[in-house]
Coordinates of C-alpha atoms in Angstrom, one line a residue:
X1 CA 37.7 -21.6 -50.0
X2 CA 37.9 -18.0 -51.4
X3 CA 36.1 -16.8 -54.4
X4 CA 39.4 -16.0 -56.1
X5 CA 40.5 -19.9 -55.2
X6 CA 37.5 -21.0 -56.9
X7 CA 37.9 -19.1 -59.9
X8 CA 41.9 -19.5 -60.2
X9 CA 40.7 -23.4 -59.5
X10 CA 37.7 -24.0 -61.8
X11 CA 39.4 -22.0 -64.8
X12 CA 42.2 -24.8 -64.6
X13 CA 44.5 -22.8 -62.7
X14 CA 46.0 -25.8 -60.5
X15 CA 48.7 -25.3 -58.1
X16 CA 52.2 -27.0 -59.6
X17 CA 54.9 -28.9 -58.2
X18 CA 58.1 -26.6 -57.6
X19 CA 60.0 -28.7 -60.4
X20 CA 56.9 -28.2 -62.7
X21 CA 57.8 -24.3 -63.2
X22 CA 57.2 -24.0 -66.9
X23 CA 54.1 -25.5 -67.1
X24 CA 52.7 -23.2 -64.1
X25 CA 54.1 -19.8 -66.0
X26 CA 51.9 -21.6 -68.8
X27 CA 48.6 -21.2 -66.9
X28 CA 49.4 -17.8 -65.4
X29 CA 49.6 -16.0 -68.9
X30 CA 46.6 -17.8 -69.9
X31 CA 44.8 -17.0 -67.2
X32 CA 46.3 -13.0 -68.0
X33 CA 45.2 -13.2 -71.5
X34 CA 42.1 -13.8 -70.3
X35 CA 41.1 -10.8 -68.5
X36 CA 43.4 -9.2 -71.3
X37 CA 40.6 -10.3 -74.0
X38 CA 38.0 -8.1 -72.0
X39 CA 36.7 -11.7 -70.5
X40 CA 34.6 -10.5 -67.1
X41 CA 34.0 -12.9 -65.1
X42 CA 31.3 -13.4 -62.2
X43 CA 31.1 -16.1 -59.6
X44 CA 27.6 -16.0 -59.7
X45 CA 26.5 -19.0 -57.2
X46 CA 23.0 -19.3 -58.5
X47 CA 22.4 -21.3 -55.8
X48 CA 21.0 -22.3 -52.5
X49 CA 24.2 -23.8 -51.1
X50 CA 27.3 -23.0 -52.3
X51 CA 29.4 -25.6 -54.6
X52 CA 32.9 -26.1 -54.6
X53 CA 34.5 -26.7 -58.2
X54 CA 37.1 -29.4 -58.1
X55 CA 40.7 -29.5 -60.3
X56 CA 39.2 -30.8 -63.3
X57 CA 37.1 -27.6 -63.4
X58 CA 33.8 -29.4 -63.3
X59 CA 31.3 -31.4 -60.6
X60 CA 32.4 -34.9 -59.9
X61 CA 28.6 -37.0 -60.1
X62 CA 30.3 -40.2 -58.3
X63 CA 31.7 -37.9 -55.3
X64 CA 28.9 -35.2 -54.3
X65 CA 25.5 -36.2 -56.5
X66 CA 23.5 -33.6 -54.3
X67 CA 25.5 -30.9 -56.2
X68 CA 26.5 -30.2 -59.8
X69 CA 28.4 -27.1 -61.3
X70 CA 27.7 -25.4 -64.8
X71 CA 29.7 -22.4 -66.5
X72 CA 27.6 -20.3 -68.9
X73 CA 29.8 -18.0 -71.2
X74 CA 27.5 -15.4 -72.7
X75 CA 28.0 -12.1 -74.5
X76 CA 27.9 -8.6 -72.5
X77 CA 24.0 -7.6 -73.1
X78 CA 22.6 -11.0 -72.0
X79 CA 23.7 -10.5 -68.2
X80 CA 20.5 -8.8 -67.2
X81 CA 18.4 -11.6 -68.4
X82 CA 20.4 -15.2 -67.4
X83 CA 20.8 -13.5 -64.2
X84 CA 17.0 -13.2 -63.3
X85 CA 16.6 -16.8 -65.5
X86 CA 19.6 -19.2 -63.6
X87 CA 17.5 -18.7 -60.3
X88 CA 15.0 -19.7 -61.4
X89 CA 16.2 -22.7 -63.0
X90 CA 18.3 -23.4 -60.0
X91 CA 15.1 -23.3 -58.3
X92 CA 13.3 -25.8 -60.5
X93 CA 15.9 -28.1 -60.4
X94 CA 16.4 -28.7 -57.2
X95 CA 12.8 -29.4 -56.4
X96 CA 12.3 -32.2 -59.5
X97 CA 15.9 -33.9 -58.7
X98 CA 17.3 -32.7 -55.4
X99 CA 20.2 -31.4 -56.8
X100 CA 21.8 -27.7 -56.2
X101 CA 22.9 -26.7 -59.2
X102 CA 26.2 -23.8 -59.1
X103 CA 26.2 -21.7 -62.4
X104 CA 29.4 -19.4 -63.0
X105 CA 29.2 -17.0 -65.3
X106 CA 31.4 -14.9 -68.1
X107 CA 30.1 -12.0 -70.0
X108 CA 31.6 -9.8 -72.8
X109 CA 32.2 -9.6 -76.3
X110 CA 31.5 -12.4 -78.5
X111 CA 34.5 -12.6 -79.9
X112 CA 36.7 -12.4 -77.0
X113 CA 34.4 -15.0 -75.0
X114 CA 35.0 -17.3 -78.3
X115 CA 38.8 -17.3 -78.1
X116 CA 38.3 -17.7 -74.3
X117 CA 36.6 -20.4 -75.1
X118 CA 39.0 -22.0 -77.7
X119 CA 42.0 -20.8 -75.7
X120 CA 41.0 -23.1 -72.5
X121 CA 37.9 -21.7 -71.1
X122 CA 35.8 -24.5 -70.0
X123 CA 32.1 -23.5 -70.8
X124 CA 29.6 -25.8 -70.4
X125 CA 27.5 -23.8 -72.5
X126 CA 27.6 -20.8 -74.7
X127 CA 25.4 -18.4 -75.5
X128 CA 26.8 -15.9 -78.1
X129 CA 26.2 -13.5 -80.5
X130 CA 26.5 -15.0 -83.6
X131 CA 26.1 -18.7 -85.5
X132 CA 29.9 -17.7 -86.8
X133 CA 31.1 -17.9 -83.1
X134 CA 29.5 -20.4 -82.3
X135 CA 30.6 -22.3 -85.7
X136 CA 34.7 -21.4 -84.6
X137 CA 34.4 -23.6 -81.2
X138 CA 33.2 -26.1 -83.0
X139 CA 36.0 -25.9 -85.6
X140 CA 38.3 -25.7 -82.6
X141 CA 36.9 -29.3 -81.5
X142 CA 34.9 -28.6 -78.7
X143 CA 31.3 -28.9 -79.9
X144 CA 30.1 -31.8 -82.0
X145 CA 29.0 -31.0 -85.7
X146 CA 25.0 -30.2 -85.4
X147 CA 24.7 -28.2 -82.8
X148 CA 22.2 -26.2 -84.7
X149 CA 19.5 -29.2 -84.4
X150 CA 20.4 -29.9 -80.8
X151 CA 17.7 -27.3 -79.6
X152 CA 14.6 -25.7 -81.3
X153 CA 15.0 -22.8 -83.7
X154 CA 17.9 -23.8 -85.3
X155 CA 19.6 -23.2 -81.8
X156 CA 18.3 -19.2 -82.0
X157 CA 17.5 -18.8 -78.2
X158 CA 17.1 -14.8 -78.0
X159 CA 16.8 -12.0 -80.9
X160 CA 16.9 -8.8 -81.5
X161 CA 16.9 -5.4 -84.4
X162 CA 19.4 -3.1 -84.8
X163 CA 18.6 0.3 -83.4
X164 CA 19.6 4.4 -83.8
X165 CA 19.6 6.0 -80.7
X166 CA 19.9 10.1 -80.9
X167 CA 20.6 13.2 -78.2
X168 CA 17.3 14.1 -76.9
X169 CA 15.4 16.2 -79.1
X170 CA 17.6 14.4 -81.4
X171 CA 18.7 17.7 -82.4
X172 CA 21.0 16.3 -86.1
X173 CA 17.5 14.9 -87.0
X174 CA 18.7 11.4 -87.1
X175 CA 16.4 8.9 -88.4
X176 CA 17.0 6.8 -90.8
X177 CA 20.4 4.5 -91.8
X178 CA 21.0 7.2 -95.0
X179 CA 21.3 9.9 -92.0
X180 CA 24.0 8.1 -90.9
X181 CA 26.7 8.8 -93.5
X182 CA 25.8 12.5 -93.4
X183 CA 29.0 15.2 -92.7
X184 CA 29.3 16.3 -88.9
X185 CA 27.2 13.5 -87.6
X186 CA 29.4 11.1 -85.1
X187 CA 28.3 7.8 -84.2
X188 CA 29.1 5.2 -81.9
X189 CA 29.8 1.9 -82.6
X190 CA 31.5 -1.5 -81.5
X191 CA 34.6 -3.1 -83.2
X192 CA 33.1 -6.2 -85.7
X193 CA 36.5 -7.7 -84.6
X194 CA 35.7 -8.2 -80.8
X195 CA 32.0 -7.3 -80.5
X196 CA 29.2 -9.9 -82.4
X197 CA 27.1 -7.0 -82.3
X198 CA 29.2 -4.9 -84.3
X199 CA 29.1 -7.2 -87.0
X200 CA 25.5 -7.4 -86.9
X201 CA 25.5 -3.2 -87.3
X202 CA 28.0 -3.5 -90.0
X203 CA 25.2 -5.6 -91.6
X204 CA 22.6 -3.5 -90.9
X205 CA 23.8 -0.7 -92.6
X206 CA 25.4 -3.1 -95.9
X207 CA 21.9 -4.7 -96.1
X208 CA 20.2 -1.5 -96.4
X209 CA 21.2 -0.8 -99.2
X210 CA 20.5 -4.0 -101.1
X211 CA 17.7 -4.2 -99.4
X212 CA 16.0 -0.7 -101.2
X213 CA 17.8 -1.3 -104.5
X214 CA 21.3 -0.5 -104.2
X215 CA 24.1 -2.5 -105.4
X216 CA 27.4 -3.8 -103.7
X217 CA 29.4 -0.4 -104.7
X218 CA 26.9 1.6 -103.3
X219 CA 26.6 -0.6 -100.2
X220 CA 30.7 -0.1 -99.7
X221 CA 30.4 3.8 -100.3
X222 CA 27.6 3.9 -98.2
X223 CA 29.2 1.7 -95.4
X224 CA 32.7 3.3 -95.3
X225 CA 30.8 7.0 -94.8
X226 CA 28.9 6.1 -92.1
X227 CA 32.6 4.7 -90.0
X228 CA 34.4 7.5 -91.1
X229 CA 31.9 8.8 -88.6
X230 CA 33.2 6.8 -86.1
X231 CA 35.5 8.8 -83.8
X232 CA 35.9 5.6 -81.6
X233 CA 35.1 1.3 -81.8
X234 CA 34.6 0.0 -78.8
X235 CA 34.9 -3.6 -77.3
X236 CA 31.4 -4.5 -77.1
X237 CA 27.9 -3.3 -77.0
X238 CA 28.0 -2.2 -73.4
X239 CA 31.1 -0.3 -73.5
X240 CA 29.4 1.6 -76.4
X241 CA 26.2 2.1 -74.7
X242 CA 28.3 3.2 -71.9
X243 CA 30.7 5.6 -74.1
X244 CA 27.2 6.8 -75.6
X245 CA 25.2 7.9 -72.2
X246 CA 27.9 7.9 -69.3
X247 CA 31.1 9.7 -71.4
X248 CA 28.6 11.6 -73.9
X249 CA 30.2 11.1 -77.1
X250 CA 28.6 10.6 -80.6
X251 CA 25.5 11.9 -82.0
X252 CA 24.1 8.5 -82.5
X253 CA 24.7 5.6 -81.3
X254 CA 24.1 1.7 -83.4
X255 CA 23.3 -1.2 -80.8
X256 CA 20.5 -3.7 -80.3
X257 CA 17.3 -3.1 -79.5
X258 CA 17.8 -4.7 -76.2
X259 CA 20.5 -2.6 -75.1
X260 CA 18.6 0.3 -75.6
X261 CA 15.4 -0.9 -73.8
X262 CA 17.1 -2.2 -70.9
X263 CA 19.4 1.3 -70.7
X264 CA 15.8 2.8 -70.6
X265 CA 14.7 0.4 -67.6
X266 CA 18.1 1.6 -66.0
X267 CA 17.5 5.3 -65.4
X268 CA 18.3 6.2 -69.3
X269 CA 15.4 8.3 -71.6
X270 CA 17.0 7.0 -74.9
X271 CA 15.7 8.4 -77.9
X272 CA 15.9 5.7 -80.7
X273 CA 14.3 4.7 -83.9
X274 CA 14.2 1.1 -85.0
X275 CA 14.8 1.5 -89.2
X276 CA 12.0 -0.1 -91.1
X277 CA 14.9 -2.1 -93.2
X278 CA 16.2 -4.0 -90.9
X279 CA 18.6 -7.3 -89.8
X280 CA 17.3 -10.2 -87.8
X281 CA 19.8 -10.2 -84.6
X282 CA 19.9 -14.2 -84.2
X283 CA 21.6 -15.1 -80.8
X284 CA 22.1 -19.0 -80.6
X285 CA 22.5 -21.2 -77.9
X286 CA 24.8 -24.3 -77.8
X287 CA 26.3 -27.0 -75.1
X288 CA 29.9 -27.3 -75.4
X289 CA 30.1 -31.4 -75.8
X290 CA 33.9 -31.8 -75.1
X291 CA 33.3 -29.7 -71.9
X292 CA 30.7 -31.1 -70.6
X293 CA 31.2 -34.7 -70.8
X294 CA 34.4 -34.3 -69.1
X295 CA 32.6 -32.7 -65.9
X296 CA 30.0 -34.7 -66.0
X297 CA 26.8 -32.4 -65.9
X298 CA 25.3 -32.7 -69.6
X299 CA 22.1 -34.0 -68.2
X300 CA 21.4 -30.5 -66.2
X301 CA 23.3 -28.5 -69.2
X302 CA 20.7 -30.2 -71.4
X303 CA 17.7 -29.1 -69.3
X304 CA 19.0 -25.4 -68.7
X305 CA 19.2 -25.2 -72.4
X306 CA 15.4 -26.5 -72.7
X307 CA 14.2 -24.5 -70.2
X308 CA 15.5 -21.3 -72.0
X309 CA 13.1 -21.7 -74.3
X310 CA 10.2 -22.1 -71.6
X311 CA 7.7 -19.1 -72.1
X312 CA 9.0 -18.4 -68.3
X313 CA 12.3 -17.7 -69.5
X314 CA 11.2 -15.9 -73.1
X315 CA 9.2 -14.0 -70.9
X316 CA 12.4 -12.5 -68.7
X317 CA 14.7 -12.5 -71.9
X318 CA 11.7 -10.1 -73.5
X319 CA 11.8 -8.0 -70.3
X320 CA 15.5 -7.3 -70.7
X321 CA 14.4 -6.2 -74.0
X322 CA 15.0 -9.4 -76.3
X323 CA 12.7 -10.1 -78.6
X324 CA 10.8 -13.8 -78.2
X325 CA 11.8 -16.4 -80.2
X326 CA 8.5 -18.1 -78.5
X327 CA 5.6 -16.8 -80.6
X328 CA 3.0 -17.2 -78.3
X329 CA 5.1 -15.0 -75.8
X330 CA 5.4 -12.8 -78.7
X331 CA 2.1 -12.2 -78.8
X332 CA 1.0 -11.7 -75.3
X333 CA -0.2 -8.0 -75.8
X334 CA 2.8 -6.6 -73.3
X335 CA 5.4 -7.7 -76.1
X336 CA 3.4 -7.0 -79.1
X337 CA 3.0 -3.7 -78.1
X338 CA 6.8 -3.3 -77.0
X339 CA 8.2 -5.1 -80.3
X340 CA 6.3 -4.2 -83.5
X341 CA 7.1 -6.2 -86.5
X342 CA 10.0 -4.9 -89.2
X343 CA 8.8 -3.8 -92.3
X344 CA 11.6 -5.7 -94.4
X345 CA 13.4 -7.7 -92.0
X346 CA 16.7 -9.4 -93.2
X347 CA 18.7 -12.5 -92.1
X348 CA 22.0 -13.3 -92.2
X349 CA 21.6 -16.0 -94.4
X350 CA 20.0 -13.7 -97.1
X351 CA 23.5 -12.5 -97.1
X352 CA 25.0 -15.4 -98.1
X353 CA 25.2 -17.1 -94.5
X354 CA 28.3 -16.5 -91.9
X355 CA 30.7 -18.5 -93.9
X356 CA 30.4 -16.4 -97.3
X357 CA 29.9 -13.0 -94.6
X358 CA 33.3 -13.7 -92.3
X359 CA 35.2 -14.0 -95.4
X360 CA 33.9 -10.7 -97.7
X361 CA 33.7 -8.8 -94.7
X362 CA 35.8 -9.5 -91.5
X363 CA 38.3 -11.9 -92.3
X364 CA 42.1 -9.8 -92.2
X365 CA 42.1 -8.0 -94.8
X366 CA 38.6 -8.0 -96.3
X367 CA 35.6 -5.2 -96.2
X368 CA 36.0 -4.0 -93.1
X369 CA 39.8 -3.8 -93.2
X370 CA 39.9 -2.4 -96.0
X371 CA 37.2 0.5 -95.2
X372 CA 39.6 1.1 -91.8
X373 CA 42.3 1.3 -94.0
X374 CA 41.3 4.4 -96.3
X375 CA 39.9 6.1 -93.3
X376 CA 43.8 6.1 -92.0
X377 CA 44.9 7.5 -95.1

């Protein structure tokens, strides 16, 4: 079978009887809205024997118990790291239970991986941006209520800062948040409606201001100067990195901390400051209950999720330029040295949690609308 009939296959893509027309024009424009949403998908056979998904979408225990299939939806700037982890786990898992285990894998936005996700998308588990993402499959039905307490840290399985990165020589003399909103200066920046890590910028910059005094009217004049900077809002955090370093554009460029660490491992001499007020970038991880009970494989989505938190896996997760959620990892002198502590570090619960933030901020119509909205004018 051919990658592209696995894919079609395991994303529910089933051939049709001729007199079943409608329902097979269905599942084509899902499948296009899809790849429309910015959804890019790997077959990533983390394996060492290839799997071969069946109709349901998922592995069939009672037919082939030597093999077992998992799809991990993730946001864009995790790739580097699940891709060096899965093998390992693959690896693992095979030698304690004799099983090969098959991961798929989707990167991109956070947003757009959610609706995938809602829309038909069958994760096993999903690693996103944001708690808010996370909180919208399980409105949709497809995660049980609690998710949160299912793994340790309040399900937080990677973090991150938010970061500046400059021109070398950073020649506008960009350091701080303030410099941000400055006339002439253009920066870079994802779209809080697609990307979880725009959100978290938009955040970054609201929160310091309350953060050093300011009230919520300075916080929106602030805010709205800094994307009136913006000549362009990308999809996600990679695409901005990318629009940053490979097109040139911007004078600075917002993005996690991780992005920028693992541009440097890639070739890239960023020059960046990490702002001393600061928001907690809080990336959790959840098993997708309706999924996976229908394929079959919670007891090995279950593990990979505990394993993530291994010091093995913080470990790889802080070389890609996360920073541990595993203190003792955090401390190994490697780490401390590569991720100093935040001098006022915020969360988003200190801003009212994502419920109260969704709805000020990024719901149609609210905050950020409305700051888009006078910068038309």
């Amino acid at each position: 079978m051919s990658p592209w009939q696995r894919l079609t296959q395991h994303l529910h893509w089933p051939q049709q009887p001729a007199a079943d027309k409608n329902r097979s024009l269905t599942s084509l424009k899902r499948f296009v809205s899809l790849f429309l949403v910015g959804i890019t998908l790997s077959l990533a056979v983390a394996s060492c024997g290839q799997g071969t998904a069946n109709n349901s979408g998922g592995a069939n225990p009672a037919a082939n118990k030597g093999k077992v299939e998992l799809t991990l939806v993730s946001f864009a700037v995790t790739k580097a790291a699940h891709e060096v982890i899965i093998p390992k786990f693959v690896e693992k898992w095979q030698k304690e239970k004799g099983q090969t285990v098959t991961f798929y894998q989707s990167y991109g936005g956070s947003g757009s991986q959610t609706r995938a996700v809602v829309d038909g998308l069958e994760a096993d588990i999903v690693h996103l941006a944001l708690a808010l993402d996370t909180a919208k499959i399980e409105k949709a039905g497809l995660i049980e209520p609690g998710w949160e307490k299912e793994a340790p840290n309040e399900g937080i399985v990677s973090k991150s800062v938010a970061a500046i990165v400059t021109r070398e020589g950073n020649p506008k003399g960009i350091k701080t948040w303030e410099d941000l909103s400055k006339d002439g200066v253009k920066v870079i920046t994802a779209d809080p409606k697609t990307s979880g890590v725009a959100r978290w910028n938009f955040l970054a910059l609201w929160g310091s201001v309350l953060k050093t005094g300011g009230d919520e009217t300075k916080a929106l004049d602030f805010t709205s100067k800094v994307y009136k900077n913006v000549p362009i809002l990308t999809k996600d955090a990679r695409e901005a990195t990318d629009v940053f370093f490979k097109q040139g554009q911007g004078d600075a460029l917002i993005n996690y901390e991780n992005e920028i660490v693992l541009a440097g491992q890639k070739g890239e001499k960023p020059t960046y400051t990490i702002p001393d007020v600061n928001v907690s970038i809080d990336n959790p991880i959840a098993i997708v209950d309706k999924n996976v009970d229908k394929h079959g494989n919670r007891e090995v989505a279950e593990a990979f999720v505990k394993f993530l938190y291994t010091p093995e896996a913080q470990r790889e997760f802080a070389k890609t330029g996360f920073r541990p959620v595993d203190a003792t990892v955090a401390a190994e002198p490697e780490f401390a040295q590569k991720y100093p502590p935040i001098k006022t570090l915020f969360t988003a619960r200190d801003l009212g949690g994502w419920g109260q933030i969704q709805k000020q901020f990024f719901d149609d119509g609210a905050t950020f609308d409305k700051i888009q909205g006078s910068i038309r004018q």
